[in-house]
């Protein structure tokens, strides 16, 4: 059995798919957003819970959460005065894990 090179594994993608992928990577390019996604891998959390795990200010956290929400990476629900966030698509988690694992392998 022979290994296929990366070049042999090309896939056909449309311009629209490429644009969507580029948007996801743009949104995911901020370390703070990767930290948020990492925290939300275990399930939904409210802003206070996220702030207890990530060292940042509430306004900064809210800005990053809103960016992730607007990009369709996160969903949110209100329960009284609390807003809970959760990851919408597990593929986002898989992408983050794959990239983090690969960078760990290369270092």
PDB file of C-alpha atoms in Angstrom:
ATOM      1  CA  UNK A   1       0.000   0.000   0.000  1.00  0.00           C
ATOM      2  CA  UNK A   2       1.382   3.421  -0.959  1.00  0.00           C
ATOM      3  CA  UNK A   3       0.733   6.760   0.649  1.00  0.00           C
ATOM      4  CA  UNK A   4      -0.960   9.378  -1.480  1.00  0.00           C
ATOM      5  CA  UNK A   5       0.612  12.788  -1.460  1.00  0.00           C
ATOM      6  CA  UNK A   6      -1.426  15.819  -0.505  1.00  0.00           C
ATOM      7  CA  UNK A   7      -1.336  16.927  -4.133  1.00  0.00           C
ATOM      8  CA  UNK A   8      -3.066  13.678  -5.180  1.00  0.00           C
ATOM      9  CA  UNK A   9      -5.991  14.386  -2.855  1.00  0.00           C
ATOM     10  CA  UNK A  10      -7.415  17.501  -4.494  1.00  0.00           C
ATOM     11  CA  UNK A  11     -11.144  18.114  -4.351  1.00  0.00           C
ATOM     12  CA  UNK A  12     -13.369  20.185  -6.577  1.00  0.00           C
ATOM     13  CA  UNK A  13     -14.817  23.207  -4.781  1.00  0.00           C
ATOM     14  CA  UNK A  14     -16.875  26.091  -6.043  1.00  0.00           C
ATOM     15  CA  UNK A  15     -15.944  29.741  -5.681  1.00  0.00           C
ATOM     16  CA  UNK A  16     -18.813  30.071  -3.196  1.00  0.00           C
ATOM     17  CA  UNK A  17     -17.397  27.267  -1.038  1.00  0.00           C
ATOM     18  CA  UNK A  18     -13.969  28.889  -1.121  1.00  0.00           C
ATOM     19  CA  UNK A  19     -15.452  32.239  -0.051  1.00  0.00           C
ATOM     20  CA  UNK A  20     -17.325  30.587   2.831  1.00  0.00           C
ATOM     21  CA  UNK A  21     -14.183  28.736   3.937  1.00  0.00           C
ATOM     22  CA  UNK A  22     -12.149  31.952   3.786  1.00  0.00           C
ATOM     23  CA  UNK A  23     -14.728  33.682   5.988  1.00  0.00           C
ATOM     24  CA  UNK A  24     -14.580  30.875   8.565  1.00  0.00           C
ATOM     25  CA  UNK A  25     -10.770  31.054   8.634  1.00  0.00           C
ATOM     26  CA  UNK A  26     -10.910  34.852   8.939  1.00  0.00           C
ATOM     27  CA  UNK A  27     -13.245  34.624  11.917  1.00  0.00           C
ATOM     28  CA  UNK A  28     -11.160  31.854  13.476  1.00  0.00           C
ATOM     29  CA  UNK A  29      -7.878  33.732  13.052  1.00  0.00           C
ATOM     30  CA  UNK A  30      -8.147  35.523  16.418  1.00  0.00           C
ATOM     31  CA  UNK A  31      -6.594  33.607  19.347  1.00  0.00           C
ATOM     32  CA  UNK A  32      -9.368  34.851  21.663  1.00  0.00           C
ATOM     33  CA  UNK A  33     -12.010  33.268  19.424  1.00  0.00           C
ATOM     34  CA  UNK A  34     -10.130  29.967  19.433  1.00  0.00           C
ATOM     35  CA  UNK A  35     -10.050  30.123  23.239  1.00  0.00           C
ATOM     36  CA  UNK A  36     -13.811  30.721  23.295  1.00  0.00           C
ATOM     37  CA  UNK A  37     -14.451  27.772  20.982  1.00  0.00           C
ATOM     38  CA  UNK A  38     -12.170  25.587  23.095  1.00  0.00           C
ATOM     39  CA  UNK A  39     -14.173  26.505  26.218  1.00  0.00           C
ATOM     40  CA  UNK A  40     -17.471  25.819  24.476  1.00  0.00           C
ATOM     41  CA  UNK A  41     -16.399  22.338  23.315  1.00  0.00           C
ATOM     42  CA  UNK A  42     -17.696  20.954  26.606  1.00  0.00           C
ATOM     43  CA  UNK A  43     -21.130  22.523  26.141  1.00  0.00           C
ATOM     44  CA  UNK A  44     -22.950  25.818  26.269  1.00  0.00           C
ATOM     45  CA  UNK A  45     -21.856  28.496  28.710  1.00  0.00           C
ATOM     46  CA  UNK A  46     -22.914  31.996  29.637  1.00  0.00           C
ATOM     47  CA  UNK A  47     -20.642  35.034  29.432  1.00  0.00           C
ATOM     48  CA  UNK A  48     -19.777  34.870  33.141  1.00  0.00           C
ATOM     49  CA  UNK A  49     -18.681  31.246  32.863  1.00  0.00           C
ATOM     50  CA  UNK A  50     -16.536  32.064  29.834  1.00  0.00           C
ATOM     51  CA  UNK A  51     -14.976  35.026  31.651  1.00  0.00           C
ATOM     52  CA  UNK A  52     -14.039  32.767  34.571  1.00  0.00           C
ATOM     53  CA  UNK A  53     -12.082  30.548  32.157  1.00  0.00           C
ATOM     54  CA  UNK A  54     -10.627  33.202  29.844  1.00  0.00           C
ATOM     55  CA  UNK A  55      -8.709  36.211  31.111  1.00  0.00           C
ATOM     56  CA  UNK A  56     -10.272  39.168  29.295  1.00  0.00           C
ATOM     57  CA  UNK A  57     -12.731  41.983  29.859  1.00  0.00           C
ATOM     58  CA  UNK A  58     -16.483  41.606  29.493  1.00  0.00           C
ATOM     59  CA  UNK A  59     -16.682  44.086  26.568  1.00  0.00           C
ATOM     60  CA  UNK A  60     -13.884  42.258  24.724  1.00  0.00           C
ATOM     61  CA  UNK A  61     -15.549  38.887  25.337  1.00  0.00           C
ATOM     62  CA  UNK A  62     -18.896  40.211  24.104  1.00  0.00           C
ATOM     63  CA  UNK A  63     -17.312  41.602  20.940  1.00  0.00           C
ATOM     64  CA  UNK A  64     -15.697  38.250  20.080  1.00  0.00           C
ATOM     65  CA  UNK A  65     -18.861  36.306  20.925  1.00  0.00           C
ATOM     66  CA  UNK A  66     -20.867  38.601  18.656  1.00  0.00           C
ATOM     67  CA  UNK A  67     -18.387  38.102  15.801  1.00  0.00           C
ATOM     68  CA  UNK A  68     -18.630  34.318  16.177  1.00  0.00           C
ATOM     69  CA  UNK A  69     -22.429  34.534  16.387  1.00  0.00           C
ATOM     70  CA  UNK A  70     -22.715  36.773  13.307  1.00  0.00           C
ATOM     71  CA  UNK A  71     -20.477  34.357  11.364  1.00  0.00           C
ATOM     72  CA  UNK A  72     -22.780  31.451  12.230  1.00  0.00           C
ATOM     73  CA  UNK A  73     -20.167  29.659  14.339  1.00  0.00           C
ATOM     74  CA  UNK A  74     -22.127  30.098  17.586  1.00  0.00           C
ATOM     75  CA  UNK A  75     -25.781  30.184  18.530  1.00  0.00           C
ATOM     76  CA  UNK A  76     -27.183  31.848  21.624  1.00  0.00           C
ATOM     77  CA  UNK A  77     -30.227  31.640  23.846  1.00  0.00           C
ATOM     78  CA  UNK A  78     -31.488  33.863  26.609  1.00  0.00           C
ATOM     79  CA  UNK A  79     -32.488  32.531  30.019  1.00  0.00           C
ATOM     80  CA  UNK A  80     -33.633  35.484  32.119  1.00  0.00           C
ATOM     81  CA  UNK A  81     -30.758  37.951  32.146  1.00  0.00           C
ATOM     82  CA  UNK A  82     -28.178  35.338  31.107  1.00  0.00           C
ATOM     83  CA  UNK A  83     -27.199  34.673  27.504  1.00  0.00           C
ATOM     84  CA  UNK A  84     -25.831  31.200  26.799  1.00  0.00           C
ATOM     85  CA  UNK A  85     -23.612  30.445  23.804  1.00  0.00           C
ATOM     86  CA  UNK A  86     -22.993  27.121  22.094  1.00  0.00           C
ATOM     87  CA  UNK A  87     -21.157  25.874  19.031  1.00  0.00           C
ATOM     88  CA  UNK A  88     -23.517  25.413  16.093  1.00  0.00           C
ATOM     89  CA  UNK A  89     -21.420  23.124  13.930  1.00  0.00           C
ATOM     90  CA  UNK A  90     -19.103  20.388  15.209  1.00  0.00           C
ATOM     91  CA  UNK A  91     -17.060  20.698  12.009  1.00  0.00           C
ATOM     92  CA  UNK A  92     -15.700  23.980  13.394  1.00  0.00           C
ATOM     93  CA  UNK A  93     -14.406  22.107  16.444  1.00  0.00           C
ATOM     94  CA  UNK A  94     -12.851  19.444  14.217  1.00  0.00           C
ATOM     95  CA  UNK A  95     -11.089  22.091  12.113  1.00  0.00           C
ATOM     96  CA  UNK A  96      -9.721  23.830  15.220  1.00  0.00           C
ATOM     97  CA  UNK A  97      -8.512  20.563  16.712  1.00  0.00           C
ATOM     98  CA  UNK A  98      -6.879  19.488  13.441  1.00  0.00           C
ATOM     99  CA  UNK A  99      -5.023  22.785  13.043  1.00  0.00           C
ATOM    100  CA  UNK A 100      -3.904  22.851  16.690  1.00  0.00           C
ATOM    101  CA  UNK A 101      -2.774  19.225  16.473  1.00  0.00           C
ATOM    102  CA  UNK A 102      -0.855  19.882  13.262  1.00  0.00           C
ATOM    103  CA  UNK A 103       0.913  22.928  14.685  1.00  0.00           C
ATOM    104  CA  UNK A 104       1.864  20.850  17.733  1.00  0.00           C
ATOM    105  CA  UNK A 105       3.308  18.143  15.468  1.00  0.00           C
ATOM    106  CA  UNK A 106       5.327  20.674  13.486  1.00  0.00           C
ATOM    107  CA  UNK A 107       6.848  22.430  16.505  1.00  0.00           C
TER     108      UNK A 107
END
